[in-house]
Amino acid sequence: MKKALITGVTGQDGSYLAEFLLEKGYEVHGIIRRSSSYNQERLEDIMSKEEAEALKGHQRFYLHYGDVTDALNITKIIGDIRPDEIYNLAAQSHVRVSFDMPGYTLDTDAKGTLNILEAVRILGLSEKTKIYQASTSELFGKVQEVPQKETTPFYPRSPYGVAKLYGFWITKNYRESYNMFAANGILFNHESERRGETFVTRKITLAAARIAQGKQKKLCLGNLDSLRDWGYAKDYVECMWLILQHDKPEDFVIATGEMHSVREFTELAFKNAGIELKWTGKGIEEKGINKKTGEVIVEVDSKFFRPAEVDQLLGNPTKAKTLLGWNPTKTSFNELIKKMIISDMKKVNNEQKIKKSFD
Ligand code: NAP
Ligand code: F7E
């Protein structure tokens, strides 16, 4: 049985990847941070299935306390497990927050990656353990070419992007220096029902569901003109695995090849929640109005603007399609929004029920 170790297992991608690898028959180990509040919500499906399996003596999912900034702890965990594959997904992954916490973002996203590579090397696991590094389209930042592919020069625009740039190059450097199977997936934005609530897509789908159910009056957003290549997270974790199954370690752009604006995402999300929007005004004065009621339900607030913005991202997934046989458009843009809205409509509805039972 192959063993995989996932850092960032409590996150959006980590939880989907753990499910995917368990389905493939792996023994899966995840690193979780000690927290004063509950942080395993996204793992609940796995945990309930695993509880039953553990009772039958078939446990295949294990959690370990750790933090990628703690090199000793990471080395101990890797040494104990001796995994066949490591997926390094742990990160301070919020671009806006990286401007507020550049030092912490550096420690986790850059030094954390080094800690994993170095642990594998000093433990003598370089020939056994393959490493996947969660690189990002934020490396392209102020884009030097449209669409972006594996050879497009990088120009990161945030402390997050710059820290991830180190992660990218140190992964490549360990591959070239020590002959390790270490590969970067340069993933463009990918979203889902499990997306963190402060990323723009989830912020929009949750607000649309709340506004549709009369639980919120207004949604305030930043740059509506921003353009992103948005895919579905569940499709993207398959690619992480495919990258490590390829016959040699290489870096891959993972994207849909389609680009949409934040405005377009907002419009479609509200439409799926049963509200038709019309736009008036320009720039900071732009507003989204409920066509039926005339109420202003979307506004622009400059507090969501970034010190430096990435205006547009569009990936070219040809290499992944050709060499890995990956299908970038398994879930369309419309389907992605529909899935998120259906899930958030249910969530908001349940919130009401839960609240009522306490009244
Ligand atoms: P996410 O939901 O924010 O999850 C991040 C995970 O990292 C969480 O499990 C978090 O733990 C953990 N973490 C944070 N700091 C840590 C530390 N110091 N030590 C150990 N664990 C730590 O992110 P995601 O969307 O799943 O993304 C997964 C990875 O892909 C990240 O590296 C991200 O930068 C990268 N990426 C994401 C996208 C995207 O569009 N989603 C695109 C390209 C690249 P807690 O739950 O305890 O906070
Ligand atoms: O912003 C604009 C914002 O925070 C997308 C991370 O997973 O993908 C993600 O980074 C765009 C930006 O994601 C709001 O200015 C407008 O242009 O959802 P986001 P991101 O910054 O693209 C990359 C690939 C990663 O690697 C990261 O880990 O939307 N925007 N209004 C807003 N963004 C937010 N968050 N909130 C707003 O109100």
CSV table of C-alpha atoms and ligand atoms in Angstrom, one decimal:
chain,number,residue,atom,x,y,z
A,1,MET,CA,0.0,0.0,0.0
A,2,LYS,CA,1.4,3.4,-1.0
A,3,LYS,CA,1.8,6.0,1.8
A,4,ALA,CA,1.1,9.7,1.1
A,5,LEU,CA,1.7,12.6,3.4
A,6,ILE,CA,-0.4,15.8,2.9
A,7,THR,CA,0.5,19.1,4.5
A,8,GLY,CA,-2.5,21.5,4.6
A,9,VAL,CA,-4.9,18.6,4.8
A,10,THR,CA,-7.5,20.7,6.6
A,11,GLY,CA,-7.7,23.1,3.6
A,12,GLN,CA,-9.9,23.1,0.5
A,13,ASP,CA,-7.4,21.1,-1.6
A,14,GLY,CA,-6.0,19.0,1.2
A,15,SER,CA,-9.4,17.6,2.1
A,16,TYR,CA,-10.3,16.7,-1.6
A,17,LEU,CA,-6.9,15.2,-2.2
A,18,ALA,CA,-7.1,13.0,1.0
A,19,GLU,CA,-10.5,11.7,-0.3
A,20,PHE,CA,-9.0,11.1,-3.8
A,21,LEU,CA,-6.0,9.2,-2.5
A,22,LEU,CA,-8.0,7.1,0.0
A,23,GLU,CA,-10.2,6.1,-3.0
A,24,LYS,CA,-7.0,5.1,-4.9
A,25,GLY,CA,-6.1,2.8,-2.0
A,26,TYR,CA,-3.4,4.8,-0.4
A,27,GLU,CA,-2.6,5.1,3.4
A,28,VAL,CA,-3.0,8.8,3.9
A,29,HIS,CA,-1.3,10.9,6.6
A,30,GLY,CA,-2.2,14.6,7.1
A,31,ILE,CA,-0.5,17.3,9.1
A,32,ILE,CA,-2.9,19.5,11.2
A,33,ARG,CA,-2.1,22.5,13.3
A,34,ARG,CA,-3.0,22.7,16.9
A,35,SER,CA,-5.9,25.2,17.2
A,36,SER,CA,-8.0,26.5,20.0
A,37,SER,CA,-11.0,26.1,17.8
A,38,TYR,CA,-12.2,23.3,15.6
A,39,ASN,CA,-10.4,23.1,12.3
A,40,GLN,CA,-11.3,19.7,10.8
A,41,GLU,CA,-14.7,20.6,9.3
A,42,ARG,CA,-13.6,19.7,5.8
A,43,LEU,CA,-12.4,16.3,6.9
A,44,GLU,CA,-15.7,15.2,8.5
A,45,ASP,CA,-16.8,12.9,5.7
A,46,ILE,CA,-13.5,11.1,5.8
A,47,MET,CA,-13.5,10.9,9.6
A,48,SER,CA,-16.9,9.3,9.8
A,49,LYS,CA,-16.0,6.7,7.1
A,50,GLU,CA,-12.6,6.1,8.7
A,51,GLU,CA,-14.1,5.5,12.2
A,52,ALA,CA,-16.1,2.5,10.8
A,53,GLU,CA,-13.0,1.2,9.0
A,54,ALA,CA,-10.8,1.6,12.1
A,55,LEU,CA,-13.3,-0.5,14.1
A,56,LYS,CA,-12.8,-3.2,11.5
A,57,GLY,CA,-9.0,-2.8,11.9
A,58,HIS,CA,-8.7,-1.2,8.4
A,59,GLN,CA,-7.6,2.3,9.3
A,60,ARG,CA,-5.9,4.2,6.4
A,61,PHE,CA,-6.2,7.8,7.5
A,62,TYR,CA,-4.0,9.3,10.2
A,63,LEU,CA,-3.5,12.9,11.5
A,64,HIS,CA,-0.3,14.3,13.0
A,65,TYR,CA,0.1,17.6,14.8
A,66,GLY,CA,2.7,19.8,13.1
A,67,ASP,CA,3.6,23.0,11.4
A,68,VAL,CA,5.7,23.4,8.3
A,69,THR,CA,7.7,26.2,9.9
A,70,ASP,CA,8.9,23.8,12.6
A,71,ALA,CA,11.7,21.9,10.8
A,72,LEU,CA,12.3,19.4,13.7
A,73,ASN,CA,8.7,18.4,13.9
A,74,ILE,CA,8.4,18.1,10.1
A,75,THR,CA,11.6,16.0,9.9
A,76,LYS,CA,10.3,13.7,12.7
A,77,ILE,CA,6.9,13.2,11.0
A,78,ILE,CA,8.5,12.4,7.6
A,79,GLY,CA,11.1,10.1,9.2
A,80,ASP,CA,8.4,8.2,11.1
A,81,ILE,CA,6.0,7.8,8.1
A,82,ARG,CA,8.7,7.4,5.3
A,83,PRO,CA,6.0,8.4,2.7
A,84,ASP,CA,6.1,7.4,-1.0
A,85,GLU,CA,4.6,10.8,-1.9
A,86,ILE,CA,4.4,14.2,-0.1
A,87,TYR,CA,1.9,16.8,-1.2
A,88,ASN,CA,3.0,20.2,0.2
A,89,LEU,CA,-0.2,22.2,0.3
A,90,ALA,CA,0.3,24.0,3.6
A,91,ALA,CA,0.4,27.8,3.0
A,92,GLN,CA,-0.8,31.2,4.2
A,93,SER,CA,-2.8,31.2,0.9
A,94,HIS,CA,-4.6,34.5,1.0
A,95,VAL,CA,-3.0,37.1,-1.3
A,96,ARG,CA,-4.6,40.2,0.5
A,97,VAL,CA,-3.6,38.9,3.9
A,98,SER,CA,0.0,38.4,2.7
A,99,PHE,CA,0.3,42.2,2.6
A,100,ASP,CA,-0.6,42.3,6.3
A,101,MET,CA,1.5,39.3,7.3
A,102,PRO,CA,4.5,39.2,4.9
A,103,GLY,CA,6.9,37.6,7.4
A,104,TYR,CA,4.6,34.8,8.4
A,105,THR,CA,3.7,34.2,4.7
A,106,LEU,CA,7.4,33.9,4.0
A,107,ASP,CA,8.1,31.5,6.8
A,108,THR,CA,5.2,29.2,5.8
A,109,ASP,CA,5.2,29.4,2.0
A,110,ALA,CA,8.9,29.7,1.4
A,111,LYS,CA,10.9,28.3,4.4
A,112,GLY,CA,8.1,25.6,5.0
A,113,THR,CA,8.8,24.2,1.5
A,114,LEU,CA,12.5,24.1,2.2
A,115,ASN,CA,11.9,22.3,5.5
A,116,ILE,CA,10.2,19.5,3.7
A,117,LEU,CA,12.7,19.1,0.9
A,118,GLU,CA,15.6,19.3,3.3
A,119,ALA,CA,13.9,16.7,5.6
A,120,VAL,CA,13.6,14.3,2.7
A,121,ARG,CA,17.2,14.8,1.8
A,122,ILE,CA,18.8,14.4,5.2
A,123,LEU,CA,16.6,11.4,6.1
A,124,GLY,CA,18.1,9.7,3.0
A,125,LEU,CA,14.6,9.4,1.3
A,126,SER,CA,15.6,11.3,-1.9
A,127,GLU,CA,15.2,8.2,-4.0
A,128,LYS,CA,12.0,6.9,-2.3
A,129,THR,CA,9.8,10.0,-1.7
A,130,LYS,CA,8.3,12.0,-4.5
A,131,ILE,CA,7.3,15.6,-3.6
A,132,TYR,CA,4.5,17.8,-5.1
A,133,GLN,CA,4.8,21.5,-4.5
A,134,ALA,CA,1.7,23.7,-4.6
A,135,SER,CA,2.9,26.5,-6.9
A,136,THR,CA,0.5,29.1,-8.2
A,137,SER,CA,-0.5,31.3,-11.1
A,138,GLU,CA,0.3,34.2,-8.7
A,139,LEU,CA,3.9,33.6,-9.9
A,140,PHE,CA,2.9,35.2,-13.2
A,141,GLY,CA,1.4,38.3,-11.4
A,142,LYS,CA,1.9,41.2,-13.8
A,143,VAL,CA,1.6,38.9,-16.8
A,144,GLN,CA,4.4,38.9,-19.4
A,145,GLU,CA,2.4,36.8,-21.9
A,146,VAL,CA,-1.2,35.8,-22.5
A,147,PRO,CA,-2.1,33.0,-22.0
A,148,GLN,CA,0.6,31.9,-19.4
A,149,LYS,CA,2.4,28.6,-19.9
A,150,GLU,CA,5.3,26.8,-18.3
A,151,THR,CA,7.9,29.0,-20.0
A,152,THR,CA,6.2,32.4,-19.3
A,153,PRO,CA,8.5,34.6,-17.2
A,154,PHE,CA,7.4,35.2,-13.6
A,155,TYR,CA,6.5,38.6,-12.1
A,156,PRO,CA,4.9,38.1,-8.7
A,157,ARG,CA,2.9,41.1,-7.3
A,158,SER,CA,2.4,40.2,-3.6
A,159,PRO,CA,4.4,38.9,-0.6
A,160,TYR,CA,2.4,35.6,-1.2
A,161,GLY,CA,3.6,35.5,-4.8
A,162,VAL,CA,7.2,36.3,-3.9
A,163,ALA,CA,7.2,33.6,-1.1
A,164,LYS,CA,5.8,31.0,-3.5
A,165,LEU,CA,8.4,32.0,-6.1
A,166,TYR,CA,11.1,30.8,-3.6
A,167,GLY,CA,9.0,27.6,-3.1
A,168,PHE,CA,9.0,27.0,-6.9
A,169,TRP,CA,12.7,27.5,-7.4
A,170,ILE,CA,13.9,25.6,-4.3
A,171,THR,CA,11.7,22.6,-5.5
A,172,LYS,CA,13.3,22.8,-8.9
A,173,ASN,CA,16.8,23.3,-7.4
A,174,TYR,CA,16.5,20.2,-5.2
A,175,ARG,CA,15.3,18.2,-8.2
A,176,GLU,CA,18.4,19.4,-10.2
A,177,SER,CA,20.9,19.2,-7.3
A,178,TYR,CA,19.9,15.9,-5.6
A,179,ASN,CA,18.1,14.1,-8.4
A,180,MET,CA,14.9,14.1,-6.3
A,181,PHE,CA,11.4,13.6,-7.8
A,182,ALA,CA,10.2,17.1,-6.9
A,183,ALA,CA,7.7,18.8,-9.1
A,184,ASN,CA,5.6,22.0,-9.2
A,185,GLY,CA,2.0,22.2,-10.1
A,186,ILE,CA,1.4,25.8,-11.2
A,187,LEU,CA,-2.3,25.9,-10.4
A,188,PHE,CA,-4.6,28.7,-11.5
A,189,ASN,CA,-7.5,29.7,-9.2
A,190,HIS,CA,-9.7,26.7,-8.2
A,191,GLU,CA,-12.8,27.0,-6.2
A,192,SER,CA,-15.5,24.7,-4.7
A,193,GLU,CA,-18.1,24.4,-2.0
A,194,ARG,CA,-15.2,24.1,0.4
A,195,ARG,CA,-13.4,27.3,-0.6
A,196,GLY,CA,-12.4,29.6,2.3
A,197,GLU,CA,-15.1,32.2,2.9
A,198,THR,CA,-12.9,35.3,2.3
A,199,PHE,CA,-11.8,34.3,-1.2
A,200,VAL,CA,-13.9,36.2,-3.8
A,201,THR,CA,-15.9,33.4,-5.3
A,202,ARG,CA,-17.1,31.9,-2.0
A,203,LYS,CA,-17.7,35.4,-0.5
A,204,ILE,CA,-20.0,36.0,-3.5
A,205,THR,CA,-21.9,32.7,-3.4
A,206,LEU,CA,-22.4,32.9,0.3
A,207,ALA,CA,-23.6,36.5,0.1
A,208,ALA,CA,-25.9,35.6,-2.9
A,209,ALA,CA,-27.5,32.8,-0.9
A,210,ARG,CA,-27.9,35.0,2.2
A,211,ILE,CA,-29.4,37.9,0.2
A,212,ALA,CA,-31.7,35.5,-1.6
A,213,GLN,CA,-33.0,34.2,1.7
A,214,GLY,CA,-33.3,37.6,3.3
A,215,LYS,CA,-30.4,37.1,5.7
A,216,GLN,CA,-28.1,39.8,4.3
A,217,LYS,CA,-28.7,43.2,2.7
A,218,LYS,CA,-25.6,43.9,0.7
A,219,LEU,CA,-22.3,42.5,-0.7
A,220,CYS,CA,-19.2,44.7,-0.7
A,221,LEU,CA,-16.5,43.8,-3.1
A,222,GLY,CA,-13.2,45.3,-4.3
A,223,ASN,CA,-11.9,45.1,-8.0
A,224,LEU,CA,-14.8,44.0,-10.2
A,225,ASP,CA,-12.7,44.1,-13.3
A,226,SER,CA,-10.2,41.5,-12.1
A,227,LEU,CA,-10.0,38.6,-14.5
A,228,ARG,CA,-9.3,35.0,-13.4
A,229,ASP,CA,-9.1,31.5,-14.8
A,230,TRP,CA,-11.4,29.7,-12.4
A,231,GLY,CA,-11.5,25.8,-12.2
A,232,TYR,CA,-13.1,23.3,-9.9
A,233,ALA,CA,-10.9,22.2,-7.0
A,234,LYS,CA,-12.0,18.5,-7.1
A,235,ASP,CA,-10.8,18.3,-10.7
A,236,TYR,CA,-7.5,19.9,-9.9
A,237,VAL,CA,-6.4,17.6,-7.1
A,238,GLU,CA,-6.4,14.7,-9.6
A,239,CYS,CA,-3.8,16.6,-11.5
A,240,MET,CA,-1.6,16.9,-8.4
A,241,TRP,CA,-1.6,13.1,-8.3
A,242,LEU,CA,-1.0,12.7,-12.0
A,243,ILE,CA,2.0,15.0,-11.8
A,244,LEU,CA,3.6,12.6,-9.3
A,245,GLN,CA,2.7,9.5,-11.5
A,246,HIS,CA,4.4,11.0,-14.6
A,247,ASP,CA,7.6,9.2,-15.7
A,248,LYS,CA,9.8,12.1,-14.8
A,249,PRO,CA,9.5,15.1,-12.5
A,250,GLU,CA,8.4,18.2,-14.4
A,251,ASP,CA,6.5,21.4,-13.7
A,252,PHE,CA,2.9,21.8,-15.1
A,253,VAL,CA,0.5,24.7,-15.6
A,254,ILE,CA,-3.0,23.6,-14.5
A,255,ALA,CA,-5.8,25.8,-15.7
A,256,THR,CA,-9.0,25.8,-17.7
A,257,GLY,CA,-7.9,28.1,-20.5
A,258,GLU,CA,-11.0,30.4,-19.9
A,259,MET,CA,-11.0,33.8,-18.2
A,260,HIS,CA,-13.9,35.6,-16.5
A,261,SER,CA,-14.2,38.8,-14.5
A,262,VAL,CA,-15.3,39.1,-10.9
A,263,ARG,CA,-18.3,41.1,-12.2
A,264,GLU,CA,-19.3,38.2,-14.4
A,265,PHE,CA,-18.9,35.7,-11.5
A,266,THR,CA,-21.1,37.9,-9.3
A,267,GLU,CA,-23.8,38.2,-12.0
A,268,LEU,CA,-24.0,34.4,-12.6
A,269,ALA,CA,-23.9,33.6,-8.9
A,270,PHE,CA,-26.9,35.9,-8.2
A,271,LYS,CA,-28.7,34.5,-11.2
A,272,ASN,CA,-28.3,31.0,-9.9
A,273,ALA,CA,-29.7,32.2,-6.6
A,274,GLY,CA,-32.7,33.6,-8.4
A,275,ILE,CA,-31.8,37.3,-8.5
A,276,GLU,CA,-31.2,39.2,-11.8
A,277,LEU,CA,-28.6,42.0,-11.4
A,278,LYS,CA,-28.1,45.1,-13.4
A,279,TRP,CA,-25.1,47.4,-13.1
A,280,THR,CA,-25.0,51.1,-12.8
A,281,GLY,CA,-22.1,53.6,-12.3
A,282,LYS,CA,-18.4,53.3,-12.8
A,283,GLY,CA,-15.3,52.6,-10.6
A,284,ILE,CA,-15.9,53.0,-6.9
A,285,GLU,CA,-19.5,54.2,-7.7
A,286,GLU,CA,-20.4,51.0,-9.5
A,287,LYS,CA,-23.4,49.3,-8.0
A,288,GLY,CA,-25.3,46.0,-8.6
A,289,ILE,CA,-29.1,46.5,-8.5
A,290,ASN,CA,-31.7,43.8,-8.0
A,291,LYS,CA,-33.7,44.2,-11.2
A,292,LYS,CA,-36.9,43.1,-9.6
A,293,THR,CA,-36.9,45.2,-6.4
A,294,GLY,CA,-34.6,48.1,-7.4
A,295,GLU,CA,-32.5,47.6,-4.3
A,296,VAL,CA,-28.7,48.1,-4.3
A,297,ILE,CA,-27.3,44.7,-3.3
A,298,VAL,CA,-23.7,45.0,-4.6
A,299,GLU,CA,-21.3,47.8,-3.9
A,300,VAL,CA,-17.6,48.5,-4.3
A,301,ASP,CA,-15.5,49.2,-1.2
A,302,SER,CA,-11.9,50.3,-1.6
A,303,LYS,CA,-10.9,48.4,1.5
A,304,PHE,CA,-10.9,45.3,-0.6
A,305,PHE,CA,-8.4,46.8,-3.2
A,306,ARG,CA,-4.8,45.4,-3.0
A,307,PRO,CA,-1.6,47.5,-2.8
A,308,ALA,CA,-0.6,45.8,-6.0
A,309,GLU,CA,-3.2,43.9,-8.1
A,310,VAL,CA,-2.9,41.0,-10.5
A,311,ASP,CA,-5.2,42.2,-13.2
A,312,GLN,CA,-5.6,39.1,-15.3
A,313,LEU,CA,-4.7,35.4,-15.3
A,314,LEU,CA,-5.3,33.0,-18.1
A,315,GLY,CA,-3.5,29.6,-18.2
A,316,ASN,CA,-2.6,27.4,-21.1
A,317,PRO,CA,-3.1,23.8,-19.9
A,318,THR,CA,-1.8,22.1,-23.2
A,319,LYS,CA,1.2,20.4,-21.5
A,320,ALA,CA,-1.0,18.8,-18.8
A,321,LYS,CA,-3.6,17.8,-21.4
A,322,THR,CA,-1.0,16.2,-23.6
A,323,LEU,CA,1.4,14.6,-21.2
A,324,LEU,CA,-0.9,13.8,-18.3
A,325,GLY,CA,-4.1,13.2,-20.2
A,326,TRP,CA,-5.9,15.6,-17.9
A,327,ASN,CA,-9.2,17.2,-18.9
A,328,PRO,CA,-9.2,20.9,-17.9
A,329,THR,CA,-12.9,21.5,-18.5
A,330,LYS,CA,-14.5,18.5,-16.8
A,331,THR,CA,-16.5,21.0,-14.7
A,332,SER,CA,-17.5,24.2,-16.6
A,333,PHE,CA,-17.5,27.7,-15.2
A,334,ASN,CA,-21.4,27.6,-15.0
A,335,GLU,CA,-21.4,24.2,-13.3
A,336,LEU,CA,-18.8,25.4,-10.8
A,337,ILE,CA,-21.0,28.4,-9.8
A,338,LYS,CA,-24.1,26.2,-9.7
A,339,LYS,CA,-22.5,23.7,-7.3
A,340,MET,CA,-21.3,26.5,-5.0
A,341,ILE,CA,-24.7,28.2,-5.0
A,342,ILE,CA,-26.6,24.9,-4.3
A,343,SER,CA,-24.3,24.2,-1.4
A,344,ASP,CA,-24.5,27.7,0.1
A,345,MET,CA,-28.3,27.9,-0.3
A,346,LYS,CA,-28.5,24.7,1.8
A,347,LYS,CA,-25.9,26.0,4.3
A,348,VAL,CA,-27.7,29.3,4.8
A,349,ASN,CA,-31.0,27.5,5.1
A,350,ASN,CA,-29.6,25.2,7.8
A,351,GLU,CA,-28.1,28.1,9.6
A,352,GLN,CA,-31.6,29.5,9.9
A,353,LYS,CA,-32.9,26.2,11.2
A,354,ILE,CA,-30.1,25.8,13.7
A,355,LYS,CA,-30.7,29.4,15.0
A,356,LYS,CA,-34.4,28.7,15.3
A,357,SER,CA,-33.9,25.7,17.4
A,358,PHE,CA,-32.0,27.9,20.0
A,359,ASP,CA,-34.6,30.7,20.0
B,1,NAP,P1,-6.3,26.8,2.1
B,1,NAP,O1,-7.7,26.3,2.0
B,1,NAP,O2,-6.0,28.1,2.6
B,1,NAP,O3,-5.5,25.7,3.0
B,1,NAP,C1,-4.2,25.9,3.5
B,1,NAP,C2,-3.9,24.8,4.4
B,1,NAP,O4,-2.5,25.1,4.9
B,1,NAP,C3,-4.8,24.7,5.6
B,1,NAP,O5,-4.9,23.3,5.9
B,1,NAP,C4,-3.9,25.4,6.7
B,1,NAP,O6,-4.2,24.9,8.0
B,1,NAP,C5,-2.5,24.9,6.3
B,1,NAP,N1,-1.5,25.7,6.9
B,1,NAP,C6,-1.3,27.1,6.9
B,1,NAP,N2,-0.2,27.5,7.5
B,1,NAP,C7,0.4,26.3,7.9
B,1,NAP,C8,1.6,26.0,8.6
B,1,NAP,N3,2.4,27.0,9.0
B,1,NAP,N4,1.9,24.7,8.8
B,1,NAP,C9,1.1,23.7,8.5
B,1,NAP,N5,-0.1,23.9,7.8
B,1,NAP,C10,-0.4,25.2,7.5
B,1,NAP,O7,-5.6,26.6,0.7
B,1,NAP,P2,-6.1,25.8,-0.6
B,1,NAP,O8,-6.9,26.6,-1.5
B,1,NAP,O9,-6.5,24.4,-0.2
B,1,NAP,O10,-4.7,25.7,-1.4
B,1,NAP,C11,-3.8,24.6,-1.2
B,1,NAP,C12,-2.4,25.0,-1.6
B,1,NAP,O11,-2.4,25.4,-3.0
B,1,NAP,C13,-1.8,26.3,-0.9
B,1,NAP,O12,-0.4,26.1,-0.9
B,1,NAP,C14,-2.1,27.4,-1.9
B,1,NAP,O13,-1.2,28.5,-1.7
B,1,NAP,C15,-1.9,26.7,-3.2
B,1,NAP,N6,-2.7,27.2,-4.3
B,1,NAP,C16,-4.1,27.4,-4.2
B,1,NAP,C17,-4.8,27.8,-5.3
B,1,NAP,C18,-6.3,28.0,-5.2
B,1,NAP,O14,-6.9,28.6,-6.1
B,1,NAP,N7,-7.0,27.4,-4.3
B,1,NAP,C19,-4.1,28.1,-6.5
B,1,NAP,C20,-2.8,27.9,-6.6
B,1,NAP,C21,-2.1,27.5,-5.5
B,1,NAP,P3,-5.4,25.5,8.9
B,1,NAP,O15,-6.7,24.9,8.5
B,1,NAP,O16,-5.0,25.2,10.3
B,1,NAP,O17,-5.4,27.0,8.7
B,2,F7E,O1,-9.2,37.2,-5.4
B,2,F7E,C1,-10.6,40.4,-6.5
B,2,F7E,C2,-9.1,40.4,-6.0
B,2,F7E,O2,-8.8,36.4,-3.1
B,2,F7E,C3,-9.4,37.1,-6.8
B,2,F7E,C4,-5.6,32.1,-3.8
B,2,F7E,O3,-6.1,30.8,-3.8
B,2,F7E,O4,-5.7,32.2,-6.2
B,2,F7E,C5,-6.1,32.8,-5.0
B,2,F7E,O5,-5.7,34.1,-5.0
B,2,F7E,C6,-9.6,38.4,-7.4
B,2,F7E,C7,-8.5,39.4,-7.0
B,2,F7E,O6,-8.0,35.0,-5.0
B,2,F7E,C8,-12.7,41.0,-3.7
B,2,F7E,O7,-8.6,41.7,-6.0
B,2,F7E,C9,-12.5,41.7,-5.7
B,2,F7E,O8,-8.1,40.2,-8.1
B,2,F7E,O9,-10.4,35.1,-4.6
B,2,F7E,P1,-9.1,35.9,-4.4
B,2,F7E,P2,-6.5,35.4,-5.6
B,2,F7E,O10,-6.0,36.6,-5.0
B,2,F7E,O11,-6.6,35.3,-7.1
B,2,F7E,C10,-4.3,32.1,-6.4
B,2,F7E,C11,-4.0,31.3,-7.7
B,2,F7E,C12,-3.6,31.5,-5.2
B,2,F7E,O12,-2.6,30.9,-5.3
B,2,F7E,C13,-4.1,32.0,-3.9
B,2,F7E,O13,-3.6,31.1,-2.9
B,2,F7E,O14,-10.8,39.0,-6.9
B,2,F7E,N1,-11.6,40.8,-5.6
B,2,F7E,N2,-13.3,41.9,-4.6
B,2,F7E,C14,-11.7,40.3,-4.3
B,2,F7E,N3,-11.0,39.4,-3.6
B,2,F7E,C15,-11.3,39.1,-2.4
B,2,F7E,N4,-10.7,38.1,-1.7
B,2,F7E,N5,-12.4,39.8,-1.7
B,2,F7E,C16,-13.1,40.7,-2.4
B,2,F7E,O15,-14.0,41.3,-1.8
